[in-house]
């Protein structure tokens, strides 16, 4: 997705009981979201095999969660995550091979 610098995009995925649904579904190896100023994007980015890159201008608000291999964020956009306290504690781990 690429929005020019003067473009304003307002894209929102539907929600179910306050939980965001999928805004972007991608099965490729790379996903690039380039945005202009004053855009608003909200929802889940589901790209489990991809390196996701966000590069957005100031004034842009991204309320998004990600399923991706990697996430690279640059530019002046504000990135917010959906916070749902009833889902419990988030535990992050990385698989390691041990001899």
CSV table of C-alpha atoms in Angstrom, one decimal:
chain,number,residue,atom,x,y,z
A,1,UNK,CA,0.0,0.0,0.0
A,2,UNK,CA,1.4,3.4,-0.9
A,3,UNK,CA,-0.2,6.7,-0.3
A,4,UNK,CA,1.3,9.8,-1.7
A,5,UNK,CA,2.5,12.6,0.7
A,6,UNK,CA,-0.7,14.7,0.1
A,7,UNK,CA,-3.1,11.8,0.4
A,8,UNK,CA,-5.3,11.2,3.4
A,9,UNK,CA,-6.4,7.6,3.9
A,10,UNK,CA,-8.9,6.4,6.5
A,11,UNK,CA,-9.2,2.6,6.5
A,12,UNK,CA,-10.6,0.6,9.4
A,13,UNK,CA,-11.3,-3.1,9.8
A,14,UNK,CA,-14.6,-4.1,11.4
A,15,UNK,CA,-14.5,-5.0,15.1
A,16,UNK,CA,-16.3,-7.8,17.0
A,17,UNK,CA,-16.9,-7.1,20.7
A,18,UNK,CA,-14.2,-4.4,20.5
A,19,UNK,CA,-11.6,-6.8,19.0
A,20,UNK,CA,-10.2,-5.6,15.7
A,21,UNK,CA,-10.5,-7.8,12.7
A,22,UNK,CA,-8.1,-8.1,9.7
A,23,UNK,CA,-7.4,-4.9,7.7
A,24,UNK,CA,-4.5,-6.3,5.6
A,25,UNK,CA,-4.0,-10.0,4.8
A,26,UNK,CA,-0.8,-10.8,2.9
A,27,UNK,CA,0.9,-14.2,2.2
A,28,UNK,CA,4.0,-12.8,0.5
A,29,UNK,CA,7.5,-12.3,2.0
A,30,UNK,CA,7.3,-8.5,2.2
A,31,UNK,CA,4.7,-5.9,3.0
A,32,UNK,CA,5.3,-2.2,2.8
A,33,UNK,CA,2.8,0.4,4.1
A,34,UNK,CA,3.9,3.8,2.9
A,35,UNK,CA,1.6,6.7,3.9
A,36,UNK,CA,1.1,10.3,3.5
A,37,UNK,CA,0.2,12.8,6.2
A,38,UNK,CA,-2.9,12.8,8.3
A,39,UNK,CA,-4.0,9.2,7.5
A,40,UNK,CA,-5.7,6.9,9.9
A,41,UNK,CA,-5.4,3.1,9.6
A,42,UNK,CA,-6.8,0.6,12.2
A,43,UNK,CA,-7.0,-3.2,12.3
A,44,UNK,CA,-4.9,-6.3,12.2
A,45,UNK,CA,-2.1,-6.8,9.7
A,46,UNK,CA,-1.9,-10.6,9.1
A,47,UNK,CA,1.3,-11.3,7.2
A,48,UNK,CA,2.8,-14.3,9.1
A,49,UNK,CA,5.7,-14.9,6.6
A,50,UNK,CA,6.5,-11.3,5.8
A,51,UNK,CA,8.9,-8.6,6.8
A,52,UNK,CA,6.5,-5.6,7.3
A,53,UNK,CA,7.8,-2.1,6.8
A,54,UNK,CA,5.8,1.0,8.0
A,55,UNK,CA,7.0,4.4,6.8
A,56,UNK,CA,4.4,7.1,7.4
A,57,UNK,CA,4.3,10.8,7.7
A,58,UNK,CA,3.6,13.0,10.7
A,59,UNK,CA,-0.1,13.3,11.6
A,60,UNK,CA,-0.7,9.7,10.7
A,61,UNK,CA,-2.2,7.5,13.3
A,62,UNK,CA,-1.9,3.7,13.1
A,63,UNK,CA,-3.9,1.7,15.6
A,64,UNK,CA,-2.8,-1.8,14.5
A,65,UNK,CA,-1.6,-5.1,15.7
A,66,UNK,CA,0.7,-7.3,13.7
A,67,UNK,CA,1.3,-11.0,12.9
A,68,UNK,CA,4.6,-10.9,11.0
A,69,UNK,CA,8.1,-12.2,10.9
A,70,UNK,CA,9.6,-8.7,11.5
A,71,UNK,CA,8.4,-5.2,11.8
A,72,UNK,CA,10.4,-2.1,10.8
A,73,UNK,CA,8.8,1.3,11.7
A,74,UNK,CA,10.1,4.7,10.5
A,75,UNK,CA,8.7,8.1,9.9
A,76,UNK,CA,6.7,10.3,12.2
A,77,UNK,CA,3.5,8.3,12.5
A,78,UNK,CA,2.0,7.4,15.9
A,79,UNK,CA,1.7,3.6,16.3
A,80,UNK,CA,-0.8,2.4,18.8
A,81,UNK,CA,-1.8,-1.2,19.8
A,82,UNK,CA,-5.2,-2.4,20.7
A,83,UNK,CA,-5.2,-3.1,24.4
A,84,UNK,CA,-7.7,-5.6,25.7
A,85,UNK,CA,-7.1,-6.3,29.4
A,86,UNK,CA,-9.4,-9.4,29.5
A,87,UNK,CA,-7.0,-11.3,27.2
A,88,UNK,CA,-4.5,-11.8,30.0
A,89,UNK,CA,-0.7,-11.5,30.0
A,90,UNK,CA,1.3,-11.6,26.8
A,91,UNK,CA,4.2,-14.0,26.9
A,92,UNK,CA,6.8,-13.6,24.2
A,93,UNK,CA,9.4,-16.2,23.5
A,94,UNK,CA,11.9,-17.3,20.9
A,95,UNK,CA,12.5,-20.9,20.0
A,96,UNK,CA,16.2,-21.9,20.4
A,97,UNK,CA,18.0,-25.1,19.4
A,98,UNK,CA,19.9,-26.7,22.2
A,99,UNK,CA,22.5,-29.5,21.9
